[in-house]
Tab-separated table of C-alpha atoms in Angstrom:
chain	number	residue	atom	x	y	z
A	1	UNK	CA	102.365	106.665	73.151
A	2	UNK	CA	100.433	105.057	75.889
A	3	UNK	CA	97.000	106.602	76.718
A	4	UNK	CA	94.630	105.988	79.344
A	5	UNK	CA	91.048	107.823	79.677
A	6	UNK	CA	88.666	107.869	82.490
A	7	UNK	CA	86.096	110.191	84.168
A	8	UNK	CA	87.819	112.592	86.600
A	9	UNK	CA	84.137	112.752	88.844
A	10	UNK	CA	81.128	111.369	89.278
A	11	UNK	CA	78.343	111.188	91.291
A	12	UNK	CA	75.469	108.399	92.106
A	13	UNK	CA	73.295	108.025	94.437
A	14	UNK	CA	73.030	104.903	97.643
A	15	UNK	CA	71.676	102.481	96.209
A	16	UNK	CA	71.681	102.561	92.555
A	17	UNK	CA	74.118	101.333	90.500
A	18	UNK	CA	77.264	103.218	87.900
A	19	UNK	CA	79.348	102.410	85.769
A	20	UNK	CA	83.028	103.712	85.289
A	21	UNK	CA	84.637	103.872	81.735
A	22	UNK	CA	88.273	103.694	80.525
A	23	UNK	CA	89.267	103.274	77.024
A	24	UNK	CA	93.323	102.543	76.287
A	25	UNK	CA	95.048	103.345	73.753
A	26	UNK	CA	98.118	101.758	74.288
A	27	UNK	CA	101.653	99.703	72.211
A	28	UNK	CA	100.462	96.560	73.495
A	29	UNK	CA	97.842	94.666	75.332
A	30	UNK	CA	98.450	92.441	78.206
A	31	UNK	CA	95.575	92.887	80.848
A	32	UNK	CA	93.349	95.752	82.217
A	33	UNK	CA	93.295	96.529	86.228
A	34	UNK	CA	90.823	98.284	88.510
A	35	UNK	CA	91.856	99.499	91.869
A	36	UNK	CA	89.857	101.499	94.412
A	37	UNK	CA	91.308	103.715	96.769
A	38	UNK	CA	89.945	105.529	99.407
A	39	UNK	CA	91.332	108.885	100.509
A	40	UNK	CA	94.484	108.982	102.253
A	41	UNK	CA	94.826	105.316	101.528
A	42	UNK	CA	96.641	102.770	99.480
A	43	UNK	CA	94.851	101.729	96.458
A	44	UNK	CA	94.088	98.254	96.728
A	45	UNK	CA	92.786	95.587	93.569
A	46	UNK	CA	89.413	94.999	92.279
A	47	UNK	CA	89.731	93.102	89.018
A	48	UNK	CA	91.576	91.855	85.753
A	49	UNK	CA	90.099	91.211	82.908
A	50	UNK	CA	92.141	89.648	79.856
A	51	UNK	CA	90.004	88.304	77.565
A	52	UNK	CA	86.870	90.109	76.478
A	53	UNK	CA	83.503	89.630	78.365
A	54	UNK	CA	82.295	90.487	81.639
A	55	UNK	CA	83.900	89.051	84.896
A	56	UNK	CA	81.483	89.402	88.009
A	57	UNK	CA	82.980	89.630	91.851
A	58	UNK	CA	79.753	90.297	94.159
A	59	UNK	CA	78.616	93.774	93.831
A	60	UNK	CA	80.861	95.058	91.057
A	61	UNK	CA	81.419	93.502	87.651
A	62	UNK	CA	84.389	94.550	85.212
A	63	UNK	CA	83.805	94.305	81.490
A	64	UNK	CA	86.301	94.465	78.482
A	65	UNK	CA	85.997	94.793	74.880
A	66	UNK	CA	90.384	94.483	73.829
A	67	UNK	CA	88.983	95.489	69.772
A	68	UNK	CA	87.481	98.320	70.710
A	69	UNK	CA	89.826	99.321	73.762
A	70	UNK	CA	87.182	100.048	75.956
A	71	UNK	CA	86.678	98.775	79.904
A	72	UNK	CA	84.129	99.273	82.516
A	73	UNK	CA	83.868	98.578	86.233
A	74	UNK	CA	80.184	98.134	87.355
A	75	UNK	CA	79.472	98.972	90.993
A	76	UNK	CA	75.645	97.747	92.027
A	77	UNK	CA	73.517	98.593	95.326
A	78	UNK	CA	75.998	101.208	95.767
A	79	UNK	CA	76.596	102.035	99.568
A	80	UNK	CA	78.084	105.141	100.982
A	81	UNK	CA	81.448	103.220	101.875
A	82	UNK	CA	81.847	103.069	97.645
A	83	UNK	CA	82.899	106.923	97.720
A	84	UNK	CA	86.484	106.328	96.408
A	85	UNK	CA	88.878	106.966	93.542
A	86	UNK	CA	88.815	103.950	90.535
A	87	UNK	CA	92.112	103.611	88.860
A	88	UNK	CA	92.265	101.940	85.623
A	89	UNK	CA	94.863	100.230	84.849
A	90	UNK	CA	97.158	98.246	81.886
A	91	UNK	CA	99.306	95.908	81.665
A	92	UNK	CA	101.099	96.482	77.833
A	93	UNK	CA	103.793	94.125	77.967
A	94	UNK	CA	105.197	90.850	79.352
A	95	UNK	CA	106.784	92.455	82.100
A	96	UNK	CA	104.674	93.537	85.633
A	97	UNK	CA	104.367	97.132	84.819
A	98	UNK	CA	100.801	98.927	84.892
A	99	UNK	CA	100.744	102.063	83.444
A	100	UNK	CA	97.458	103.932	85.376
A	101	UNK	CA	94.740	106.574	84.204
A	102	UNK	CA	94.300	109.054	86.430
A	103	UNK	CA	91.503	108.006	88.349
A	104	UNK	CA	87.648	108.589	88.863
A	105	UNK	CA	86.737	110.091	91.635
A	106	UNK	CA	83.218	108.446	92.499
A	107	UNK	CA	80.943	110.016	95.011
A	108	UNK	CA	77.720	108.615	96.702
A	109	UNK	CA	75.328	110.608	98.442
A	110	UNK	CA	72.073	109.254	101.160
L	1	UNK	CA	98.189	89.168	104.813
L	2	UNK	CA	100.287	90.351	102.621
L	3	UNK	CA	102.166	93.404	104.445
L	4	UNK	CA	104.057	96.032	102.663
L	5	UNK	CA	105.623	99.249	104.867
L	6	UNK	CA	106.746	102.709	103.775
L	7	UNK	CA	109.492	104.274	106.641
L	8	UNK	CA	107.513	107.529	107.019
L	9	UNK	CA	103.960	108.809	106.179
L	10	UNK	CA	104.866	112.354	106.179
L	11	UNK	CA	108.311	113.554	105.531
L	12	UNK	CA	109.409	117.556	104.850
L	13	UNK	CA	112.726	118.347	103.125
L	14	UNK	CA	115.041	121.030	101.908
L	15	UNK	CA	116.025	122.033	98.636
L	16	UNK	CA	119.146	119.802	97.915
L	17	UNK	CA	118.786	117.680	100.414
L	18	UNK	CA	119.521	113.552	99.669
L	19	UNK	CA	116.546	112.226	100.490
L	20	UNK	CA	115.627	108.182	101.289
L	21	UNK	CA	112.234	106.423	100.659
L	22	UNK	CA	112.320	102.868	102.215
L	23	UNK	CA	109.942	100.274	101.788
L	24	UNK	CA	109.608	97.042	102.873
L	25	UNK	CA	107.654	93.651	102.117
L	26	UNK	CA	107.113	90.329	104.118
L	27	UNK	CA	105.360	88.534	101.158
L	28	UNK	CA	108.110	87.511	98.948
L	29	UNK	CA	107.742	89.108	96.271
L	30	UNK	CA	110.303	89.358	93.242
L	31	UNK	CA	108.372	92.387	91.985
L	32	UNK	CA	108.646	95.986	93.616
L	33	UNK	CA	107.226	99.363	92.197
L	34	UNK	CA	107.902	103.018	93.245
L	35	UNK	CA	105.404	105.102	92.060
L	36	UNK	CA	103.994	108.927	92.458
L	37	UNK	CA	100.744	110.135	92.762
L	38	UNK	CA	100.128	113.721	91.926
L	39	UNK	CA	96.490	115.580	91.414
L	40	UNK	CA	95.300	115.364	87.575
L	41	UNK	CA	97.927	113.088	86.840
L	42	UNK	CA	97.447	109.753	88.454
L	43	UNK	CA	100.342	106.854	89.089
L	44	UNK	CA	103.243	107.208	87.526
L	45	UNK	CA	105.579	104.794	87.586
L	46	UNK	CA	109.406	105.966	88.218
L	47	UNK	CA	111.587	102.694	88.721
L	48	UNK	CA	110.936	99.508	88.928
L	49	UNK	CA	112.749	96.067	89.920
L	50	UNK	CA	112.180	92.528	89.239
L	51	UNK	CA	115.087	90.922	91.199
L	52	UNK	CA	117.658	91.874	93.944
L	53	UNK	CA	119.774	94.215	92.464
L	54	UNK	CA	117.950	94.288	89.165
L	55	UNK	CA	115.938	97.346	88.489
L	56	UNK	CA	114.036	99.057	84.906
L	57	UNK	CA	113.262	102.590	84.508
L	58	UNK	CA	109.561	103.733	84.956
L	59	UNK	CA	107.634	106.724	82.950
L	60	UNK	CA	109.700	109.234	84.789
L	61	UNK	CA	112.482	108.337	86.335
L	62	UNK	CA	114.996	111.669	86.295
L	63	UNK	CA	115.978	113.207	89.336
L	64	UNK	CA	115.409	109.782	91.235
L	65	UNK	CA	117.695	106.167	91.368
L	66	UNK	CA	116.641	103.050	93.341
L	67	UNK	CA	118.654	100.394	95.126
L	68	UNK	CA	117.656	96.815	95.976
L	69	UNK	CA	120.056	94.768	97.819
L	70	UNK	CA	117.636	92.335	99.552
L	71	UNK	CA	114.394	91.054	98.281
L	72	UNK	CA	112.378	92.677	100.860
L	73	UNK	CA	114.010	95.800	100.694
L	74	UNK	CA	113.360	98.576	97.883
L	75	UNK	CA	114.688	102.213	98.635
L	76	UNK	CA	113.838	105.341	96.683
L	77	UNK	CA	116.618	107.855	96.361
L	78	UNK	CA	116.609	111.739	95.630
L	79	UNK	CA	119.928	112.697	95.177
L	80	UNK	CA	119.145	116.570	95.030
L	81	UNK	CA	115.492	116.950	96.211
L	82	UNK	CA	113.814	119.450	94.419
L	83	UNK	CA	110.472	121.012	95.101
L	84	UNK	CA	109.144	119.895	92.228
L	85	UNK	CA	109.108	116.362	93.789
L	86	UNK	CA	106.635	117.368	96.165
L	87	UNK	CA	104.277	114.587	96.325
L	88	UNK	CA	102.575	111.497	97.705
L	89	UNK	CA	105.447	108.264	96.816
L	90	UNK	CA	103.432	104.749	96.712
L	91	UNK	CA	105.459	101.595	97.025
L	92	UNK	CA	104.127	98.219	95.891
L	93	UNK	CA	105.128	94.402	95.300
L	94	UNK	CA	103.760	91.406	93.678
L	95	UNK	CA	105.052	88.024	92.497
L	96	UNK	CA	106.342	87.771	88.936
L	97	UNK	CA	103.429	87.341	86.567
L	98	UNK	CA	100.759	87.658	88.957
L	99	UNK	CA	98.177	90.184	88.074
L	100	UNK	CA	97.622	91.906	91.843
L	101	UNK	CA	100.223	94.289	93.326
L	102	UNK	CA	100.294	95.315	97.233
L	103	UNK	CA	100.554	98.626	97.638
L	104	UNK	CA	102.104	100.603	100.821
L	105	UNK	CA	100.513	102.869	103.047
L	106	UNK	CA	102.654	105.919	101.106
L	107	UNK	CA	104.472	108.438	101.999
L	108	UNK	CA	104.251	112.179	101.605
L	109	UNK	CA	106.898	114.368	100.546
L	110	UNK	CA	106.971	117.801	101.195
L	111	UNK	CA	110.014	119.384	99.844
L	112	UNK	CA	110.705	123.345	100.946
């Protein structure tokens, strides 16, 4: 089966910086997603990582690890407009299907 | 921008009813997704199509069909709505092999 684990909350403060986790457990491996979405909203993309390391994009960074099925998205100098869900997200085959965890709800208070 | 539009943002239904989801995209795209959202559970995936005409079954796709006769066109289809398909539908697209997809504004279902 396919198997996708993240947070369901969490809380940080303006400012600082967190860091989401997902680990996969999944048939096959073809590229890991994040996606923010704001209440009410569409989620829209953040990153892909497929191959191991840490990819940077201004303020938040996505790392992966594919041996030990493990993913995090970094979110730095963390500003009240951050307050979202993070979906995490893989891609298992050679087709354009994600199959999605079920989000972390991230909230950031003055 | 890449623009992809869901026919209603709210919609409320009765038992039985057929219902129709439409969305539309001006990008392109081979690729288009239908996809719930429910609390606790995240995106599921219900149907999915690579190609006019050409469509794959999702994680859960009973209860539902899809029809795509033109590439910017991909409509969502309850034959018998039920209430236990109460919930927020996202559409999305993307080219083939690309890693990003566009998702639509959504639509909520209420179903009575």
């Amino acid at each position: 089966g396919q198997n996708i684990d993240q947070p369901t909350e969490m809380t940080a403060t303006e400012g600082a910086i967190v860091q989401i986790n997902c680990t996969y457990q999944t048939s096959g491996f073809n590229g890991l997603f994040w996606y923010q979405q704001h209440a009410g909203e569409a989620p829209t993309f953040l990153s892909y990582n497929v191959l191991d390391g840490l990819e940077e994009k201004g303020r938040f960074s996505s790392f992966l690890s594919r041996s030990k099925g493990y993913s995090y998205l970094l979110l730095k100098e963390l500003q009240m407009k951050d307050s979202a869900s993070y979906l995490c997200a893989v891609r298992c085959d050679n087709t354009d299907k994600l199959i999605f965890g079920t989000g972390t709800r991230l909230q950031v208070f003055p | 921008d890449v623009k992809v539009t869901q026919s209603s943002r709210y919609l409320v239904k009765r038992t039985g009813e057929k219902v129709f989801l439409e969305c539309v995209q001006d990008m392109d795209h081979e690729n288009m997704f239908w996809y719930r959202q429910d609390p606790g559970l995240g995106l599921r995936l219900i149907y999915f199509s690579y190609d006019v005409k050409m469509k794959e079954k999702g994680d859960i796709p009973e209860g539902y069909s899809v029809s795509r006769e033109k590439k910017e066109r991909f409509s969502l289809i309850l034959e018998s709505a039920s209430t236990n398909q109460t919930s927020m539908y996202l559409c999305a697209s993307s080219f083939q092999g690309d890693y990003e997809q566009y998702f639509g504004p959504g639509t909520r279902l209420t179903v009575t």
